[in-house]
Amino acid sequence: MENKQKITGIVVEYNPLHNGHIYHIEQARSITQCDVLIAVMSPNFVQRGEPAFINKWTRTQYALEWGVDLVLELPTPYTIQSAETFATQAVNILAMAQIDTLVYGSETGIIANEPERDIDHQKLEAGLSYAKAMSSHQQGPNDILGKYYIKACQKHNITPIAIKRTNSYHSLELDESIASATAIRHQFNLGNDTSGYTPIDLLNNQTHHLNDYETLIKYSLLASNPKDLENISLVSEGIQNLLISNAHLNLEALIESCTSKRYTRSRIQRTLINILLNQSKDIPEIQQFRVLGMREAGQQHLRYLRKQDVSYTTHFKDYQFKDIEYRATSIYSLPYSDAYQKEQLNMEKSAIIRVPNK
Amino acid sequence: MENKQKITGIVVEYNPLHNGHIYHIEQARSITQCDVLIAVMSPNFVQRGEPAFINKWTRTQYALEWGVDLVLELPTPYTIQSAETFATQAVNILAMAQIDTLVYGSETGIIANEPERDIDHQKLEAGLSYAKAMSSHQQGPNDILGKYYIKACQKHNITPIAIKRTNSYHSLELDESIASATAIRHQFNLGNDTSGYTPIDLLNNQTHHLNDYETLIKYSLLASNPKDLENISLVSEGIQNLLISNAHLNLEALIESCTSKRYTRSRIQRTLINILLNQSKDIPEIQQFRVLGMREAGQQHLRYLRKQDVSYTTHFKDYQFKDIEYRATSIYSLPYSDAYQKEQLNMEKSAIIRVPNK
């Protein structure tokens, strides 16, 4: 039995979901004319080394409502990692779900690095010439990810397609109808109205902020032995000694004091989150993927994959990373109310989000 | 050179110092006619498995002002232990400081247990007959400690003297001029005036409450592997699994749910504090004692001890338990303001309290 359907994958964080992401979903569907659109998503912590602004269940719900057919979980230990590990493992999961095409956002709309120039199946559907793209835009974080997406796609025989991002990743302003997730979080935290930029009702959802974890992060350093921290993912070259010796500072000063050319701010934050989650270097290889939510088309595709003996689960208790994800969600919800934590842990153990096709 | 001075020791927590403690100090001095009164004191966590209500420096200050000549630190890992370990190690330190007599409080004024009946050097200075004491009072926590004090005194050839406590340990009421520390904490937390019962200005000192550590305690469980917790002091028989599986409850419910005939409330609290402090089972033997504060008479006695090659320190950096105490103080002050934590850590590294003789 052969699958004649066109299956497209995207790698997302939706931190939070905004108009640019919706454009990305629409573009991915229209460019590839896919039957099924699958997103692999960062769960409750994100790649930049922060708690997700909104919990993974709400983000799954919105992803499905705005055009994704199937949302899969990128395991937390592979999310709070370097761009290379994040991208490689995300594509790995999408390959398990048998996508034929990956659509990703890019600041330039092209991949500028030497090794990728010879990928002739890369399609520049957004219609930019190489020179024009290069002259008008700088490389951004998504271009760095793009390099690794393409490399991973080559391995799995998946077609990568870049879509040009319509806004600047680094801007903190809300000056277009499409603002970056960073800008939306920033403006929301300033108390400004963000409702024109994201469909999520941020005021009526629990938002999570790195600063809410300040005491826990400092505690995780102060209570630790430097020797034990050597086993934590991303801890290397004695960075834990610097972190511990600055753990009496406030969080911003702690991060600042440990940031250097060698250890970027993101790297320090990711390291702190790995310590916070007590995530050891010994991370299991991904053997199965977990479904966070689906629409009808996604469910049909899952049935197809089941027949192909693809290993996945919709049941938390069967999930390979269940202890790690339970811990991550426990800690993610700990700074907030008991009721919220209880709800999040209950969802972790049993939830799967279902949204009818439009 | 022989020391002709009379040296008396007491074991204290002063949680907080109150009129009953002042009576105890006065009685200890007048009964023994001592030249030097030495207290060994619980530092920032106390034996019942709680943060000390007031930090150790303020408590040292008040102890010296109210009649103690020398305050020594009971190392934290030996404080948050069973009554037997606490009492044995406290007397051990006092023996290093060469006391000849130990004066301790007792609910009955006597020691009722069989093994201690034959201790004929025990002096009942408070003037109660055995029968009278037994008929009018029940054994209390101080009598349980008393058993172990006497046992330790025998080993070190120290004379133990019991003083009858004038109030009930368990009462939560402030109905006499002498109220228990428990009653004072309880009434203070209810917002009631406790100034008639303790000389400490509780309103103008940072008070510490177990509930302020709730999130940290829950985190210390949620972030831990059951296997790793086996190495923590007091963790035995798989109790960590029960603690972890109830770590989503609020702190009171968590403690309650793990309390049983086998695991008393105090035992559970002590276990949680050991986990909070990441205190391993591998606790070094006490090789030296640390001085927290002194009056003139105490300082003279220290000079005498130095000549006897007794090992003690007034410098934190030379202290055998410095890493453990620094960690304990870091965590003890973490739930409060950055300024308070900074002050406490600075004092930890350099403070020694000096009070002139009256």
XYZ file of C-alpha atoms in Angstrom:
716
model
C 0.000 0.000 0.000
C 1.554 3.203 -1.157
C 0.732 6.635 0.184
C -0.086 8.890 -2.745
C -0.770 11.840 -0.493
C 1.461 14.867 -0.369
C 2.759 15.365 3.156
C 4.449 18.614 4.180
C 6.309 19.276 7.404
C 7.129 22.451 9.327
C 9.233 23.044 12.446
C 7.597 25.456 14.894
C 7.717 26.967 18.350
C 4.674 29.316 18.134
C 5.988 31.351 21.013
C 3.279 32.609 20.644
C 1.478 31.859 17.371
C 1.150 35.086 15.366
C 0.097 36.383 11.957
C 3.508 35.577 10.454
C 3.105 31.953 11.496
C -0.365 31.859 9.981
C 1.086 33.218 6.733
C 3.748 30.507 6.938
C 1.067 27.823 7.347
C -0.932 29.204 4.423
C 2.161 29.447 2.223
C 3.241 25.929 3.113
C -0.163 24.571 2.137
C -0.523 26.587 -1.065
C 3.029 26.137 -2.348
C 3.120 22.395 -1.780
C -0.609 21.730 -2.323
C -0.207 19.160 0.456
C -2.938 16.860 1.726
C -1.495 16.818 5.221
C 0.503 19.513 7.023
C 2.498 18.259 9.992
C 4.190 20.500 12.560
C 6.822 19.341 14.997
C 6.696 21.783 17.925
C 8.834 22.726 20.899
C 6.923 21.740 24.030
C 7.046 23.737 27.283
C 10.583 25.079 26.908
C 11.916 26.624 23.719
C 15.195 26.572 21.859
C 16.383 29.971 23.040
C 16.477 28.601 26.607
C 13.257 29.977 28.031
C 9.897 28.685 29.172
C 7.374 28.754 26.329
C 5.249 31.888 26.653
C 2.059 29.776 26.473
C 1.789 26.080 27.374
C 2.045 23.432 24.680
C -1.613 22.381 24.793
C -2.933 25.851 24.057
C -0.320 26.281 21.337
C -1.347 22.927 19.827
C -4.992 23.994 19.868
C -4.220 27.202 17.990
C -1.926 25.466 15.505
C -4.722 23.067 14.587
C -7.310 25.830 14.375
C -5.092 27.805 12.020
C -4.346 25.081 9.523
C -1.972 22.424 10.849
C -3.290 18.843 10.591
C -1.000 17.097 13.040
C 1.163 18.461 15.882
C 4.058 16.318 17.090
C 6.220 16.940 20.142
C 9.909 17.682 19.838
C 11.282 16.083 23.040
C 12.395 18.751 25.528
C 16.014 17.547 25.775
C 16.399 18.080 22.007
C 14.607 21.436 22.081
C 16.862 23.207 24.555
C 19.932 22.566 22.431
C 22.034 24.188 19.743
C 20.407 25.140 16.439
C 22.031 22.119 14.811
C 20.678 19.546 17.281
C 17.255 21.197 17.366
C 16.943 21.283 13.558
C 18.368 17.820 13.005
C 16.080 16.127 15.530
C 13.014 18.072 14.405
C 13.508 16.918 10.813
C 14.239 13.424 12.103
C 10.764 13.296 13.677
C 9.111 14.692 10.548
C 10.925 12.051 8.523
C 9.481 9.370 10.819
C 6.081 10.879 10.006
C 6.987 10.469 6.297
C 6.844 14.030 5.038
C 8.051 14.540 1.477
C 8.614 18.321 1.749
C 9.839 20.655 4.500
C 8.827 24.318 4.389
C 10.780 26.697 6.595
C 11.043 30.421 7.164
C 14.167 32.331 6.260
C 15.242 35.950 6.609
C 16.854 35.937 3.170
C 14.589 33.478 1.479
C 17.696 31.633 0.394
C 20.516 29.753 1.987
C 23.694 31.685 1.612
C 26.246 29.245 2.921
C 28.631 27.479 0.606
C 27.720 23.882 1.414
C 24.081 24.436 0.545
C 24.540 26.281 -2.765
C 24.698 23.073 -4.708
C 21.327 21.836 -3.512
C 19.492 22.191 -6.749
C 16.175 20.856 -5.535
C 15.844 23.798 -3.165
C 12.951 25.859 -4.418
C 12.813 29.590 -3.936
C 9.066 29.820 -4.230
C 8.917 33.220 -2.662
C 10.348 34.456 -5.924
C 13.486 36.212 -4.781
C 16.686 36.095 -6.720
C 19.803 35.087 -4.815
C 21.434 38.468 -5.333
C 18.385 40.473 -4.401
C 17.831 38.446 -1.270
C 21.435 38.782 -0.250
C 21.585 42.503 -0.893
C 18.455 43.470 0.987
C 18.632 41.202 4.001
C 21.087 39.881 6.497
C 21.244 36.294 7.568
C 19.113 35.682 10.662
C 18.578 32.893 13.159
C 16.207 31.146 10.799
C 18.890 31.046 8.107
C 21.195 29.355 10.576
C 18.473 26.808 11.292
C 17.840 26.572 7.542
C 21.356 25.304 6.918
C 20.729 22.414 9.263
C 17.215 21.776 7.948
C 18.634 21.341 4.461
C 21.382 19.060 5.669
C 18.844 16.894 7.526
C 16.487 16.900 4.529
C 19.259 15.589 2.307
C 19.773 12.670 4.654
C 16.070 11.753 4.634
C 15.426 12.578 0.962
C 13.006 15.384 1.819
C 12.591 18.483 -0.367
C 13.351 21.703 1.551
C 11.557 24.892 0.571
C 12.438 28.283 2.044
C 9.800 30.966 2.518
C 10.989 34.476 3.035
C 10.005 35.908 6.419
C 8.113 39.150 6.057
C 9.408 40.782 9.227
C 12.665 41.262 11.005
C 13.350 38.699 13.682
C 15.198 41.184 15.832
C 12.717 44.045 15.788
C 10.915 44.621 19.071
C 8.348 46.968 17.525
C 4.800 46.282 16.425
C 4.938 48.374 13.281
C 3.418 46.011 10.714
C 0.467 43.651 10.811
C 3.046 40.884 11.158
C 5.295 41.222 14.203
C 7.832 38.723 15.468
C 7.070 36.509 18.469
C 9.836 38.351 20.316
C 8.153 41.692 19.638
C 4.778 40.366 20.740
C 6.167 39.013 24.036
C 8.070 42.240 24.591
C 5.069 44.477 23.942
C 2.736 42.269 25.958
C 5.126 42.464 28.903
C 5.048 46.255 28.585
C 1.272 46.094 28.929
C 0.566 46.989 25.288
C -2.243 45.614 23.139
C -1.014 42.736 20.954
C -4.398 41.508 19.784
C -3.818 42.699 16.216
C -0.750 40.505 15.866
C -1.708 37.164 17.401
C -5.031 35.312 17.492
C -4.211 34.042 21.002
C -5.974 35.820 23.841
C -2.819 36.374 25.871
C -4.648 38.144 28.686
C -6.770 35.093 29.412
C -4.007 32.536 29.242
C -1.242 31.934 31.793
C 1.861 33.501 30.271
C 5.250 32.179 31.404
C 8.269 34.414 31.895
C 11.879 33.463 32.481
C 12.001 35.778 35.490
C 9.268 33.762 37.202
C 11.835 30.941 37.415
C 14.561 33.131 38.897
C 14.486 31.663 42.408
C 14.305 28.102 41.065
C 17.193 28.678 38.653
C 19.341 30.196 41.391
C 18.398 27.364 43.740
C 19.273 24.741 41.107
C 22.778 26.225 41.046
C 23.167 26.924 44.773
C 22.072 23.427 45.805
C 24.316 21.657 43.300
C 27.796 20.270 43.499
C 29.979 21.392 40.561
C 30.973 17.769 40.048
C 27.359 16.624 39.681
C 26.623 19.394 37.176
C 29.244 17.976 34.830
C 26.648 15.352 33.919
C 24.106 17.963 32.847
C 23.520 18.541 29.143
C 25.422 21.540 27.683
C 27.604 21.902 30.794
C 31.217 21.856 29.662
C 34.611 23.406 30.290
C 33.785 24.234 33.907
C 31.056 26.763 32.995
C 29.126 25.460 36.035
C 31.713 26.978 38.383
C 31.133 30.418 36.897
C 27.367 29.954 37.052
C 27.439 28.808 40.686
C 29.761 31.574 41.799
C 27.389 34.162 40.280
C 24.203 32.516 41.531
C 23.724 35.103 44.270
C 23.141 37.786 41.580
C 19.726 38.487 40.150
C 18.926 36.415 37.053
C 19.641 39.113 34.491
C 23.003 39.903 36.082
C 23.780 36.194 36.407
C 23.189 35.596 32.681
C 25.037 38.770 31.726
C 28.030 37.930 33.905
C 28.448 34.518 32.258
C 27.916 35.652 28.656
C 30.993 35.894 26.463
C 32.056 35.456 22.859
C 32.433 31.758 23.537
C 29.212 31.436 25.550
C 26.402 33.430 23.937
C 23.422 34.588 25.917
C 21.271 31.867 24.330
C 23.833 29.232 25.183
C 23.945 30.390 28.809
C 20.135 30.404 29.011
C 19.894 26.939 27.479
C 22.510 25.702 29.910
C 20.557 27.176 32.847
C 17.342 25.533 31.614
C 19.111 22.173 31.291
C 20.333 22.585 34.880
C 16.855 23.676 36.013
C 15.391 20.522 34.452
C 18.245 18.358 35.770
C 18.629 17.095 32.201
C 21.545 14.715 31.959
C 23.843 14.434 28.945
C 22.588 10.908 28.506
C 19.631 11.670 26.193
C 17.992 8.633 24.585
C 17.761 8.465 20.795
C 14.315 9.165 19.441
C 12.580 5.834 18.768
C 9.001 7.047 18.461
C 7.159 10.326 18.209
C 4.342 11.642 20.336
C 1.153 13.232 18.978
C 0.007 16.364 20.792
C -3.018 17.023 18.586
C -4.690 16.344 15.267
C -7.402 17.252 12.821
C -9.200 14.697 10.649
C -6.543 14.689 7.907
C -3.862 14.172 10.544
C -5.722 11.284 12.099
C -6.049 9.580 8.704
C -2.350 9.968 8.136
C -1.652 8.434 11.551
C -3.743 5.412 10.583
C -1.667 5.074 7.459
C 1.572 5.325 9.470
C 0.322 2.712 11.935
C -0.118 0.281 9.050
C 3.440 1.038 7.992
C 4.583 0.047 11.509
C 5.816 3.560 12.202
C 6.383 3.912 15.919
C 4.388 6.714 17.509
C 2.105 7.179 20.499
C -0.978 9.128 21.436
C -0.794 7.709 24.986
C 1.515 9.423 27.433
C 2.098 6.267 29.459
C 3.637 4.573 26.423
C 5.886 7.503 25.584
C 9.607 7.010 25.598
C 10.219 10.508 27.067
C 7.358 10.442 29.556
C 9.481 10.901 32.704
C 11.397 13.768 31.144
C 8.258 15.519 29.859
C 6.429 15.035 33.144
C 9.330 16.620 34.980
C 9.554 19.460 32.462
C 5.839 20.219 32.814
C 6.026 19.970 36.623
C 8.774 22.554 36.717
C 7.234 24.652 33.935
C 4.020 25.078 35.932
C 5.571 25.241 39.423
C 5.874 29.055 39.718
C 2.147 29.499 39.129
C -1.009 28.444 40.964
C -1.580 24.953 42.343
C -4.703 24.726 40.186
C -2.763 25.566 37.022
C -0.058 23.040 37.856
C -2.643 20.351 38.514
C -4.366 21.114 35.204
C -1.087 21.013 33.267
C 0.016 17.734 34.867
C -3.379 16.182 34.183
C -3.163 17.275 30.545
C 0.381 15.938 30.325
C -0.833 12.522 31.389
C -3.935 12.301 29.233
C -4.483 15.151 26.806
C -4.618 14.997 23.059
C -6.057 17.988 21.252
C -8.644 17.355 18.536
C -9.983 20.045 16.259
C -12.519 19.379 13.447
C -11.465 20.225 9.877
C -12.725 23.572 8.703
C 48.612 24.756 82.808
C 45.346 23.679 84.315
C 42.072 25.468 83.853
C 40.592 26.074 87.288
C 37.567 27.792 85.796
C 34.125 26.285 85.915
C 32.772 25.874 82.389
C 29.105 25.124 81.778
C 27.518 24.156 78.495
C 23.987 24.395 77.139
C 22.424 23.145 73.884
C 20.109 25.695 72.307
C 18.076 26.604 69.256
C 16.577 29.943 70.440
C 13.867 29.709 67.848
C 13.358 32.466 68.929
C 15.026 33.356 72.236
C 12.322 33.902 74.870
C 11.866 34.458 78.611
C 12.072 30.725 79.327
C 15.475 30.599 77.648
C 16.629 33.600 79.683
C 15.492 31.804 82.833
C 17.426 28.743 81.659
C 20.576 30.862 81.156
C 20.194 32.447 84.604
C 19.572 29.082 86.254
C 22.547 27.513 84.478
C 24.799 30.300 85.739
C 23.475 30.386 89.301
C 23.271 26.626 89.861
C 26.740 25.911 88.528
C 28.353 29.239 89.557
C 30.265 28.927 86.276
C 32.899 31.335 85.025
C 32.049 30.676 81.387
C 28.707 29.671 79.862
C 28.984 28.118 76.406
C 26.027 27.496 74.114
C 26.126 25.237 71.080
C 23.361 26.467 68.773
C 21.475 25.221 65.742
C 22.376 27.510 62.838
C 19.910 28.452 60.084
C 17.860 25.269 60.123
C 16.566 23.628 63.294
C 16.154 20.086 64.530
C 12.412 19.875 63.893
C 13.129 20.240 60.152
C 12.342 23.909 59.598
C 14.201 27.099 58.790
C 15.181 28.947 61.965
C 12.612 31.676 62.639
C 15.422 34.267 62.902
C 18.884 33.962 61.336
C 21.794 32.638 63.363
C 23.638 35.967 63.663
C 20.742 37.770 65.288
C 20.147 34.791 67.580
C 23.841 34.780 68.513
C 23.665 38.502 69.307
C 20.699 38.009 71.635
C 22.237 34.948 73.284
C 25.338 36.957 74.159
C 23.324 39.933 75.359
C 21.292 37.731 77.660
C 24.120 35.945 79.408
C 25.892 33.423 77.174
C 29.678 33.904 76.925
C 30.417 31.872 73.818
C 28.166 30.667 70.994
C 29.350 27.718 68.914
C 27.753 26.403 65.740
C 26.229 22.966 65.563
C 26.922 21.992 61.928
C 23.720 21.974 59.872
C 23.982 18.315 58.794
C 23.975 17.281 62.471
C 21.182 19.679 63.374
C 18.554 18.376 60.962
C 18.798 14.875 62.385
C 17.162 12.618 64.965
C 17.165 13.707 68.608
C 19.929 11.193 69.295
C 22.322 12.485 66.631
C 21.529 16.114 67.437
C 22.126 15.650 71.180
C 25.204 13.465 70.781
C 26.958 15.838 68.384
C 25.988 18.940 70.369
C 27.561 17.486 73.531
C 30.521 16.354 71.444
C 31.218 19.976 70.484
C 30.751 21.192 74.056
C 33.177 18.507 75.187
C 35.735 19.823 72.672
C 35.211 23.212 74.324
C 35.976 21.486 77.654
C 32.798 22.083 79.610
C 32.582 20.289 82.959
C 28.803 20.571 83.372
C 25.832 20.447 80.982
C 22.586 22.105 82.014
C 19.496 21.192 80.026
C 15.775 21.804 80.207
C 13.356 19.012 80.931
C 9.564 18.785 81.174
C 9.759 16.522 84.225
C 12.959 17.809 85.746
C 14.166 14.222 85.852
C 14.984 11.478 83.461
C 12.405 8.776 83.710
C 13.837 6.107 81.478
C 15.268 2.940 82.908
C 18.803 3.193 81.505
C 19.336 6.575 83.112
C 18.038 5.788 86.608
C 21.410 4.555 87.724
C 23.205 7.794 86.855
C 23.941 8.919 90.380
C 25.785 12.071 89.435
C 22.703 13.536 87.902
C 21.704 16.463 90.042
C 18.106 17.486 90.436
C 18.848 21.037 91.384
C 15.356 22.222 90.623
C 14.392 20.385 93.786
C 11.753 17.990 92.522
C 11.428 14.481 93.813
C 11.290 11.730 91.249
C 7.776 10.727 92.221
C 6.435 14.248 92.275
C 7.937 15.046 88.932
C 6.542 11.887 87.393
C 3.074 12.360 88.816
C 2.570 15.950 87.713
C 4.188 15.988 84.275
C 4.456 13.928 81.157
C 7.685 13.295 79.348
C 8.259 15.847 76.576
C 10.657 16.311 73.684
C 13.276 17.758 76.008
C 13.188 14.597 78.124
C 13.857 12.562 74.999
C 16.817 14.811 74.235
C 17.794 14.584 77.935
C 18.278 10.831 77.669
C 20.832 11.347 74.933
C 22.487 14.310 76.660
C 23.120 12.136 79.698
C 24.461 9.304 77.610
C 26.843 11.683 75.804
C 27.862 13.309 79.101
C 28.827 9.933 80.513
C 31.117 9.358 77.572
C 32.872 12.702 78.025
C 32.813 12.727 81.844
C 30.564 15.787 81.979
C 28.052 16.347 84.780
C 24.479 16.656 83.441
C 22.004 18.818 85.349
C 18.321 18.965 84.456
C 16.305 22.133 85.003
C 12.564 21.796 85.022
C 10.886 23.729 82.238
C 8.281 26.119 83.548
C 5.913 25.857 80.619
C 4.415 23.187 78.455
C 6.271 22.603 75.212
C 3.109 21.787 73.328
C 0.950 24.711 74.385
C 0.282 27.252 71.631
C -1.109 29.838 74.024
C 0.565 32.874 75.547
C -0.981 32.508 78.974
C 2.070 32.954 81.220
C 5.023 35.308 81.132
C 7.010 32.367 79.788
C 5.648 30.930 76.559
C 7.259 28.259 74.389
C 9.076 29.169 71.183
C 6.366 27.263 69.313
C 3.672 29.413 70.926
C 5.558 32.608 70.150
C 5.985 31.683 66.477
C 2.359 30.622 66.278
C 1.022 33.800 67.869
C 3.376 36.013 65.845
C 2.140 34.373 62.653
C -1.430 35.137 63.755
C -0.418 38.799 64.003
C -0.540 38.896 67.816
C 1.782 40.858 70.087
C 4.592 38.660 71.396
C 6.764 41.418 72.837
C 6.052 40.364 76.430
C 7.499 36.918 75.824
C 10.672 37.486 73.812
C 13.219 40.308 73.902
C 13.672 39.993 70.109
C 11.935 42.618 68.021
C 10.334 40.125 65.659
C 8.615 42.813 63.605
C 11.929 44.390 62.635
C 13.762 41.195 61.801
C 13.273 38.955 58.757
C 11.296 35.977 60.030
C 11.586 32.710 58.115
C 8.657 30.366 57.598
C 8.633 26.841 56.231
C 5.899 27.802 53.781
C 8.191 30.362 52.174
C 10.258 27.392 50.962
C 7.285 25.516 49.538
C 8.141 26.015 45.858
C 11.811 25.204 46.456
C 10.979 22.053 48.420
C 8.568 20.861 45.746
C 11.125 21.679 43.056
C 13.858 19.777 44.916
C 11.625 16.699 44.699
C 10.262 17.223 41.185
C 13.702 17.782 39.661
C 15.281 14.763 41.347
C 15.767 11.198 40.311
C 14.639 8.738 43.005
C 17.952 6.944 42.603
C 19.970 10.112 43.318
C 17.892 10.865 46.409
C 19.021 7.582 47.959
C 22.292 9.359 48.735
C 20.546 12.097 50.726
C 20.732 12.018 54.506
C 17.632 10.498 56.212
C 16.285 9.112 52.930
C 15.655 5.407 53.413
C 13.278 2.607 52.576
C 12.099 4.291 49.383
C 10.459 7.221 51.218
C 11.676 9.431 48.344
C 9.235 7.750 45.959
C 6.304 8.677 48.188
C 7.612 12.235 48.571
C 8.104 12.675 44.809
C 4.725 11.242 43.918
C 3.051 13.717 46.313
C 5.188 16.697 45.285
C 2.364 18.228 43.242
C 0.365 18.778 46.488
C 0.729 21.899 48.581
C 3.403 21.616 51.272
C 1.070 20.938 54.181
C -0.743 18.203 52.236
C 2.582 16.783 51.050
C 3.889 16.466 54.623
C 0.571 15.137 55.895
C 0.320 12.543 53.124
C 3.758 11.132 53.948
C 3.380 11.119 57.744
C 2.772 7.771 59.388
C 3.518 5.919 62.612
C 6.866 4.970 61.127
C 7.607 8.405 59.656
C 6.623 11.158 62.081
C 5.886 14.652 60.905
C 9.256 15.854 62.233
C 11.042 13.046 60.457
C 9.329 13.915 57.160
C 10.170 17.603 57.597
C 13.793 16.819 58.427
C 13.975 14.578 55.386
C 12.564 17.342 53.170
C 15.085 19.841 54.552
C 17.936 17.412 53.884
C 16.677 17.057 50.308
C 16.271 20.841 50.004
C 19.889 21.296 51.119
C 21.080 18.396 48.937
C 22.763 17.048 52.065
C 24.414 13.724 51.326
C 24.618 10.841 53.803
C 28.369 11.249 53.720
C 28.704 13.756 56.598
C 32.268 14.375 57.809
C 33.074 13.769 61.475
C 33.426 16.953 63.502
C 37.133 17.797 63.755
C 36.849 21.418 64.896
C 34.180 23.780 66.108
C 33.235 27.193 64.779
C 32.692 30.272 66.939
C 29.653 32.384 66.019
C 30.089 34.941 68.785
C 31.666 35.728 72.153
C 31.825 38.000 75.150
C 35.033 38.747 77.032
C 34.849 35.636 79.209
C 34.292 33.512 76.126
C 37.246 35.048 74.358
C 39.505 34.315 77.342
C 38.353 30.725 77.347
C 39.113 30.463 73.625
C 42.674 31.655 74.317
C 43.000 28.927 76.911
C 41.674 26.328 74.465
C 44.088 27.508 71.769
C 46.972 26.830 74.156
C 45.570 23.351 74.723
C 45.698 22.785 70.949
C 41.945 22.459 70.773
C 40.872 22.756 67.151
C 38.393 25.564 66.507
C 38.008 28.459 64.107
C 36.735 32.008 64.091
C 37.490 32.268 60.350
C 34.917 30.916 57.960
C 37.469 30.141 55.264
C 39.210 27.696 57.591
C 36.013 25.968 58.626
C 35.614 22.310 57.889
C 31.877 22.729 57.085
C 32.213 25.966 55.117
C 30.773 24.672 51.838
C 27.829 23.095 53.609
C 27.091 26.188 55.719
C 27.463 28.520 52.745
C 24.966 26.420 50.825
C 22.586 26.261 53.800
C 22.687 30.042 54.217
C 22.263 30.602 50.462
C 19.129 28.502 50.443
C 17.927 29.823 53.804
C 17.947 33.400 52.493
C 16.868 32.662 48.909
C 13.091 33.193 49.343
C 13.634 36.745 50.622
C 15.083 39.927 49.151
C 18.352 40.057 47.210
C 19.654 42.562 49.769
C 18.895 40.221 52.665
C 20.553 37.298 50.908
C 23.619 39.365 50.146
C 23.842 40.502 53.790
C 23.476 36.935 55.089
C 26.100 35.565 52.694
C 28.497 38.355 53.617
C 27.982 37.620 57.304
C 28.456 33.911 56.663
C 31.844 34.614 55.141
C 33.134 37.090 57.715
C 30.926 37.686 60.722
C 31.711 37.000 64.320
C 29.451 38.601 66.918
C 31.110 40.397 69.844
C 29.189 41.741 72.820
C 30.857 43.428 75.816
C 30.370 41.863 79.249
C 27.662 43.508 81.286
